[in-house]
Short mmCIF file of C-alpha atoms and ligand atoms in Angstrom, two decimals:
data_model
loop_
_atom_site.label_atom_id
_atom_site.label_comp_id
_atom_site.label_asym_id
_atom_site.label_seq_id
_atom_site.Cartn_x
_atom_site.Cartn_y
_atom_site.Cartn_z
CA UNK A 81 -4.10 -94.88 50.87
CA UNK A 82 -7.02 -92.68 52.79
CA UNK A 83 -6.74 -90.89 56.42
CA UNK A 84 -10.53 -89.98 55.45
CA UNK A 85 -11.41 -94.04 54.94
CA UNK A 86 -10.88 -96.54 58.19
CA UNK A 87 -11.03 -100.32 57.27
CA UNK A 88 -11.19 -102.72 60.61
CA UNK A 89 -11.86 -106.47 60.90
CA UNK A 90 -13.80 -108.18 63.42
CA UNK A 91 -15.14 -111.00 64.21
CA UNK A 92 -15.82 -111.85 60.38
CA UNK A 93 -17.18 -108.57 59.81
CA UNK A 94 -15.22 -106.10 57.36
CA UNK A 95 -16.29 -102.27 58.38
CA UNK A 96 -15.85 -99.86 56.52
CA UNK A 97 -16.25 -96.40 57.95
CA UNK A 98 -16.25 -93.04 55.94
CA UNK A 99 -14.27 -90.99 58.02
CA UNK A 100 -14.27 -86.80 56.40
CA UNK A 101 -16.81 -85.35 58.90
CA UNK A 102 -15.50 -81.21 58.39
CA UNK A 103 -16.80 -81.91 54.50
CA UNK A 104 -20.14 -84.65 55.30
CA UNK A 105 -17.80 -87.32 53.57
CA UNK A 106 -17.81 -86.30 50.19
CA UNK A 107 -15.86 -88.51 48.59
CA UNK A 108 -12.31 -88.22 47.13
CA UNK A 109 -10.56 -89.69 44.70
CA UNK A 110 -7.93 -91.40 47.50
CA UNK A 111 -11.21 -92.56 49.45
CA UNK A 112 -12.83 -94.29 46.53
CA UNK A 113 -9.74 -95.76 46.11
CA UNK A 114 -9.42 -97.24 49.90
CA UNK A 115 -13.18 -97.87 49.13
CA UNK A 116 -12.82 -100.37 46.18
CA UNK A 117 -9.83 -101.84 47.20
CA UNK A 118 -11.64 -102.82 50.61
CA UNK A 119 -14.57 -104.88 48.92
CA UNK A 120 -12.62 -106.14 46.22
CA UNK A 121 -9.79 -107.62 49.06
CA UNK A 122 -13.43 -109.03 51.04
CA UNK A 123 -14.09 -111.11 48.00
CA UNK A 124 -10.70 -113.32 48.37
CA UNK A 125 -10.65 -113.11 52.32
CA UNK A 126 -12.27 -116.07 53.60
CA UNK A 127 -12.95 -114.70 57.20
CA UNK A 128 -14.62 -111.94 56.20
CA UNK A 129 -18.63 -112.93 55.95
CA UNK A 130 -20.22 -109.66 55.53
CA UNK A 131 -19.16 -105.97 54.79
CA UNK A 132 -20.46 -102.93 57.18
CA UNK A 133 -20.22 -99.31 56.04
CA UNK A 134 -21.67 -96.49 57.50
CA UNK A 135 -20.06 -93.04 57.97
CA UNK A 136 -20.66 -90.53 61.19
CA UNK A 137 -23.30 -88.77 63.45
CA UNK A 138 -25.44 -86.54 60.47
CA UNK A 139 -23.20 -87.91 57.32
CA UNK A 140 -23.29 -90.89 55.26
CA UNK A 141 -22.38 -89.22 52.54
CA UNK A 142 -22.90 -86.64 50.78
CA UNK A 143 -21.43 -88.14 47.38
CA UNK A 144 -18.71 -87.40 45.39
CA UNK A 145 -16.65 -84.05 46.16
CA UNK A 146 -17.64 -81.42 44.08
CA UNK A 147 -14.34 -80.41 43.32
CA UNK A 148 -13.39 -83.39 42.26
CA UNK A 149 -16.51 -82.84 39.77
CA UNK A 150 -15.64 -79.02 38.48
CA UNK A 151 -12.14 -79.68 38.41
CA UNK A 152 -13.55 -82.69 35.04
CA UNK A 153 -16.06 -80.48 34.13
CA UNK A 154 -12.99 -78.10 33.10
CA UNK A 155 -11.01 -80.47 31.88
CA UNK A 156 -8.45 -82.15 34.88
CA UNK A 157 -8.80 -84.91 37.31
CA UNK A 158 -8.91 -88.05 36.89
CA UNK A 159 -12.48 -88.79 37.88
CA UNK A 160 -14.15 -91.31 35.47
CA UNK A 161 -11.15 -93.66 36.02
CA UNK A 162 -11.61 -93.75 39.44
CA UNK A 163 -15.60 -94.44 40.21
CA UNK A 164 -15.30 -96.64 37.19
CA UNK A 165 -13.64 -99.09 39.58
CA UNK A 166 -15.58 -98.11 42.62
CA UNK A 167 -18.49 -99.18 40.60
CA UNK A 168 -17.63 -102.69 39.94
CA UNK A 169 -16.02 -102.92 43.18
CA UNK A 170 -19.80 -102.60 44.71
CA UNK A 171 -21.72 -104.40 42.29
CA UNK A 172 -19.32 -107.59 42.44
CA UNK A 173 -18.47 -107.65 45.98
CA UNK A 174 -19.45 -111.16 46.73
CA UNK A 175 -19.91 -110.08 50.73
CA UNK A 176 -23.35 -109.25 51.92
CA UNK A 177 -22.98 -105.48 52.32
CA UNK A 178 -24.98 -103.71 55.46
CA UNK A 179 -25.14 -100.11 55.17
CA UNK A 180 -25.84 -97.81 58.31
CA UNK A 181 -26.88 -94.18 57.51
CA UNK A 182 -26.88 -91.32 60.19
CA UNK A 183 -27.78 -87.96 58.29
CA UNK A 184 -27.40 -87.02 54.80
CA UNK A 185 -26.77 -89.55 51.96
CA UNK A 186 -26.33 -87.70 48.70
CA UNK A 187 -25.58 -88.87 45.37
CA UNK A 188 -23.65 -91.58 45.43
CA UNK A 189 -24.34 -91.74 49.04
CA UNK A 190 -27.87 -93.26 48.16
CA UNK A 191 -26.80 -95.15 44.62
CA UNK A 192 -24.12 -97.05 46.00
CA UNK A 193 -27.30 -98.37 48.38
CA UNK A 194 -29.47 -99.99 46.15
CA UNK A 195 -26.72 -102.35 46.28
CA UNK A 196 -27.08 -103.13 49.59
CA UNK A 197 -28.15 -106.18 51.40
CA UNK A 198 -29.60 -104.58 54.12
CA UNK A 199 -29.53 -101.06 55.06
CA UNK A 200 -30.20 -99.07 58.68
CA UNK A 201 -30.96 -95.78 58.95
CA UNK A 202 -31.51 -92.99 61.53
CA UNK A 203 -34.58 -90.98 61.49
CA UNK A 204 -32.61 -88.19 60.96
CA UNK A 205 -31.07 -89.83 57.20
CA UNK A 206 -31.88 -87.64 54.70
CA UNK A 207 -31.40 -89.70 50.86
CA UNK A 208 -31.09 -86.91 47.73
CA UNK A 209 -30.26 -87.38 44.47
CA UNK A 210 -29.76 -84.44 42.81
CA UNK A 211 -27.96 -85.20 39.64
CA UNK A 212 -30.47 -83.70 37.27
CA UNK A 213 -30.22 -80.15 39.12
CA UNK A 214 -26.91 -80.84 39.03
CA UNK A 215 -26.74 -81.16 35.25
CA UNK A 216 -25.88 -84.72 35.47
CA UNK A 217 -27.75 -87.86 34.52
CA UNK A 218 -28.39 -91.27 37.70
CA UNK A 219 -25.08 -92.91 37.73
CA UNK A 220 -24.06 -96.61 39.82
CA UNK A 221 -27.07 -98.19 37.93
CA UNK A 222 -29.80 -96.43 39.58
CA UNK A 223 -31.47 -95.76 36.59
CA UNK A 224 -32.50 -99.13 36.18
CA UNK A 225 -32.75 -100.62 39.74
CA UNK A 226 -34.56 -98.00 41.12
CA UNK A 227 -37.77 -98.16 38.40
CA UNK A 228 -37.98 -101.73 39.17
CA UNK A 229 -37.39 -101.70 43.30
CA UNK A 230 -39.89 -98.36 44.01
CA UNK A 231 -41.60 -98.10 40.16
CA UNK A 232 -41.04 -95.86 37.38
CA UNK A 233 -42.87 -93.15 38.61
CA UNK A 234 -41.40 -92.68 42.27
CA UNK A 235 -38.02 -93.39 40.30
CA UNK A 236 -38.57 -90.32 38.16
CA UNK A 237 -39.40 -88.34 41.29
CA UNK A 238 -36.63 -89.43 43.22
CA UNK A 239 -34.07 -89.00 40.09
CA UNK A 240 -35.06 -86.92 37.87
CA UNK A 241 -37.46 -84.23 40.01
CA UNK A 242 -34.47 -84.70 43.07
CA UNK A 243 -37.38 -84.53 45.70
CA UNK A 244 -35.54 -86.26 48.84
CA UNK A 245 -36.39 -88.51 50.31
CA UNK A 246 -36.72 -88.78 54.93
CA UNK A 247 -35.55 -91.91 56.36
CA UNK A 248 -39.82 -93.23 56.61
CA UNK A 249 -40.50 -92.12 53.03
CA UNK A 250 -37.09 -94.17 51.66
CA UNK A 251 -38.08 -97.30 53.85
CA UNK A 252 -41.76 -97.01 51.50
CA UNK A 253 -39.76 -97.09 48.36
CA UNK A 254 -37.27 -99.81 49.19
CA UNK A 255 -34.27 -98.39 50.27
CA UNK A 256 -34.14 -98.94 53.86
CA UNK A 257 -34.82 -101.70 56.10
CA UNK A 258 -35.33 -100.40 59.17
CA UNK A 259 -35.46 -97.18 61.11
CA UNK A 260 -33.87 -95.94 64.09
CA UNK A 261 -32.84 -93.55 66.65
CA UNK A 262 -29.50 -92.01 65.09
CA UNK A 263 -27.76 -92.79 68.05
CA UNK A 264 -28.97 -96.71 67.46
CA UNK A 265 -27.33 -96.54 63.73
CA UNK A 266 -24.01 -98.41 64.30
CA UNK A 267 -25.38 -101.11 66.78
CA UNK A 268 -28.22 -101.98 65.02
CA UNK A 269 -26.25 -102.05 61.86
CA UNK A 270 -23.52 -104.00 63.24
CA UNK A 271 -26.56 -106.76 64.99
CA UNK A 272 -27.31 -106.94 61.32
CA UNK A 273 -23.91 -107.63 60.36
CA UNK A 274 -23.65 -110.15 63.03
CA UNK A 275 -26.18 -111.80 62.30
CA UNK A 276 -25.81 -112.51 58.62
CA UNK A 277 -22.37 -113.62 59.50
CA UNK A 278 -23.12 -116.21 61.69
CA UNK A 279 -25.23 -118.03 58.92
CA UNK A 280 -23.85 -120.65 56.61
CA UNK A 281 -21.62 -118.55 54.49
CA UNK A 282 -21.65 -120.55 51.02
CA UNK A 283 -25.79 -120.58 51.51
CA UNK A 284 -25.62 -117.52 52.02
CA UNK A 285 -23.29 -116.70 49.02
CA UNK A 286 -25.71 -118.87 46.58
CA UNK A 287 -29.06 -117.24 48.05
CA UNK A 288 -27.37 -113.85 47.15
CA UNK A 289 -26.53 -114.28 43.64
CA UNK A 290 -30.27 -115.14 43.16
CA UNK A 291 -31.52 -112.16 44.93
CA UNK A 292 -29.36 -110.34 43.21
CA UNK A 293 -29.96 -111.17 39.08
CA UNK A 294 -27.42 -110.30 36.16
CA UNK A 295 -24.35 -108.65 37.69
CA UNK A 296 -23.45 -107.78 33.69
CA UNK A 297 -26.79 -106.69 33.06
CA UNK A 298 -26.32 -103.96 35.88
CA UNK A 299 -22.07 -103.51 34.71
CA UNK A 300 -23.77 -102.66 31.33
CA UNK A 301 -26.28 -99.98 32.81
CA UNK A 302 -23.39 -98.13 34.74
CA UNK A 303 -20.90 -98.27 32.10
CA UNK A 304 -24.11 -96.75 29.74
CA UNK A 305 -24.90 -93.87 32.60
CA UNK A 306 -21.02 -93.43 32.82
CA UNK A 307 -20.69 -92.28 29.02
CA UNK A 308 -23.13 -89.76 29.59
CA UNK A 309 -22.37 -89.03 32.90
CA UNK A 310 -19.04 -88.01 31.50
CA UNK A 311 -20.41 -86.14 28.73
CA UNK A 312 -23.04 -84.07 31.10
CA UNK A 313 -19.98 -83.11 33.49
CA UNK A 314 -18.22 -80.98 30.43
CA UNK A 315 -21.72 -79.15 29.79
CA UNK A 316 -22.49 -75.87 30.60
CA UNK A 317 -25.46 -76.76 33.04
CA UNK A 318 -22.99 -78.66 35.18
CA UNK A 319 -19.98 -76.42 35.64
CA UNK A 320 -22.72 -73.77 36.16
CA UNK A 321 -24.19 -75.61 39.11
CA UNK A 322 -20.22 -76.51 40.87
CA UNK A 323 -19.72 -73.61 41.03
CA UNK A 324 -23.07 -71.90 42.00
CA UNK A 325 -22.31 -74.62 44.99
CA UNK A 326 -18.97 -73.46 45.88
CA UNK A 327 -20.30 -69.59 45.49
CA UNK A 328 -23.31 -70.16 48.23
CA UNK A 329 -21.31 -68.87 51.56
CA UNK A 330 -19.91 -65.94 49.59
N1 COA B 597 -18.15 -81.41 47.70
C1 COA B 597 -17.57 -80.84 48.29
N2 COA B 597 -17.82 -80.27 49.67
C2 COA B 597 -18.78 -80.20 49.97
C3 COA B 597 -19.78 -81.57 49.73
C4 COA B 597 -19.60 -81.91 49.20
N3 COA B 597 -20.18 -82.78 47.94
N4 COA B 597 -20.74 -81.71 50.63
C5 COA B 597 -20.39 -80.55 51.48
N5 COA B 597 -19.46 -80.20 51.60
C6 COA B 597 -18.32 -79.41 52.21
C7 COA B 597 -19.38 -77.89 51.81
O1 COA B 597 -18.49 -77.08 51.17
C8 COA B 597 -18.87 -77.62 53.37
O2 COA B 597 -17.46 -77.30 53.46
P1 COA B 597 -16.92 -75.59 53.71
O3 COA B 597 -17.43 -75.52 55.69
O4 COA B 597 -15.35 -75.97 54.19
O5 COA B 597 -18.14 -74.57 53.96
C9 COA B 597 -18.96 -78.52 54.46
O6 COA B 597 -18.54 -79.92 53.76
C10 COA B 597 -20.43 -78.51 54.83
O7 COA B 597 -21.36 -78.44 54.85
P2 COA B 597 -22.31 -78.10 54.44
O8 COA B 597 -23.13 -77.43 53.17
O9 COA B 597 -21.70 -76.21 55.38
O10 COA B 597 -23.48 -78.23 55.48
P3 COA B 597 -24.95 -78.79 55.02
O11 COA B 597 -25.19 -79.23 56.89
O12 COA B 597 -25.37 -77.10 55.54
O13 COA B 597 -25.44 -79.20 53.96
C11 COA B 597 -25.23 -81.17 52.30
C12 COA B 597 -25.05 -80.49 53.93
C13 COA B 597 -25.06 -82.39 52.10
C14 COA B 597 -26.82 -80.96 52.22
C15 COA B 597 -25.51 -79.69 51.21
O14 COA B 597 -23.51 -79.69 51.62
C16 COA B 597 -24.93 -79.90 50.00
O15 COA B 597 -25.60 -79.87 49.13
N6 COA B 597 -23.63 -80.66 49.63
C17 COA B 597 -23.79 -81.50 47.74
C18 COA B 597 -23.75 -82.27 47.70
C19 COA B 597 -23.95 -83.00 46.47
O16 COA B 597 -24.47 -81.81 45.44
N7 COA B 597 -23.18 -84.21 46.01
C20 COA B 597 -23.20 -84.98 44.78
C21 COA B 597 -24.14 -85.38 44.66
S1 COA B 597 -24.22 -85.80 43.08
#
């Protein structure tokens, strides 16, 4: 499906590894599809007790591939159709999700973490949500979840002003559970996944559902965000920002 997403199952843990190091794991449409399928099929696979999502050293993911955003801004590409299946697959994932974050986590690379149950970050982690600077709006339900998680003013600073967070601040903001040496990120995330996988799965599922609250509310917000996001993608502000990104090295 995508050579840039590697999915493996071992001892009850499904690992979904984004692997496009030369582009800092920027997410293409086939990558979204591969992650979606891995999450959806985990739901119906009883042997999967926990999902671990990770990237490569120095890059969890640089977020949506800006070439696809530019194509969408120019009126081509199937961005909405694909991401509108990806985001609900994260909300609807019935298995606990652990994330291993080394390096950059930009845009959806950070907002997807708001749906994870346990997040391990390296001291090299860099969390950034530059939506507004790109002429866009926050997505993935982050406009609902972030103010609840970190408070209105911190959410504004992060999601609207676009101030990035290092690992320590991300922990203060409630995005991260554990900050470790970059070389230990995968091992610590695996340790957490194994701990979760060893718990009684029925009780984990029931407790997790209670903690996560109403998926309908989050899915409703994702739809609302997506409508505005789609409109913003067509804006002159967004098109200029994407073009500036690709022109920066010329
Ligand atoms: N979409 C497409 N390509 C991307 C990308 C993205 N989101 N992020 C990085 N890349 C590409 C770069 O164009 C570059 O490709 P090239 O070598 O062919 O020029 C390569 O990945 C490495 O990125 P580079 O910018 O050289 O690395 P860096 O370490 O200096 O900076 C980032 C890393 C992530 C901070 C920077 O690339 C960036 O800001 N990317 C855009 C992130 C973004 O806005 N995402 C969307 C959020 S809504």
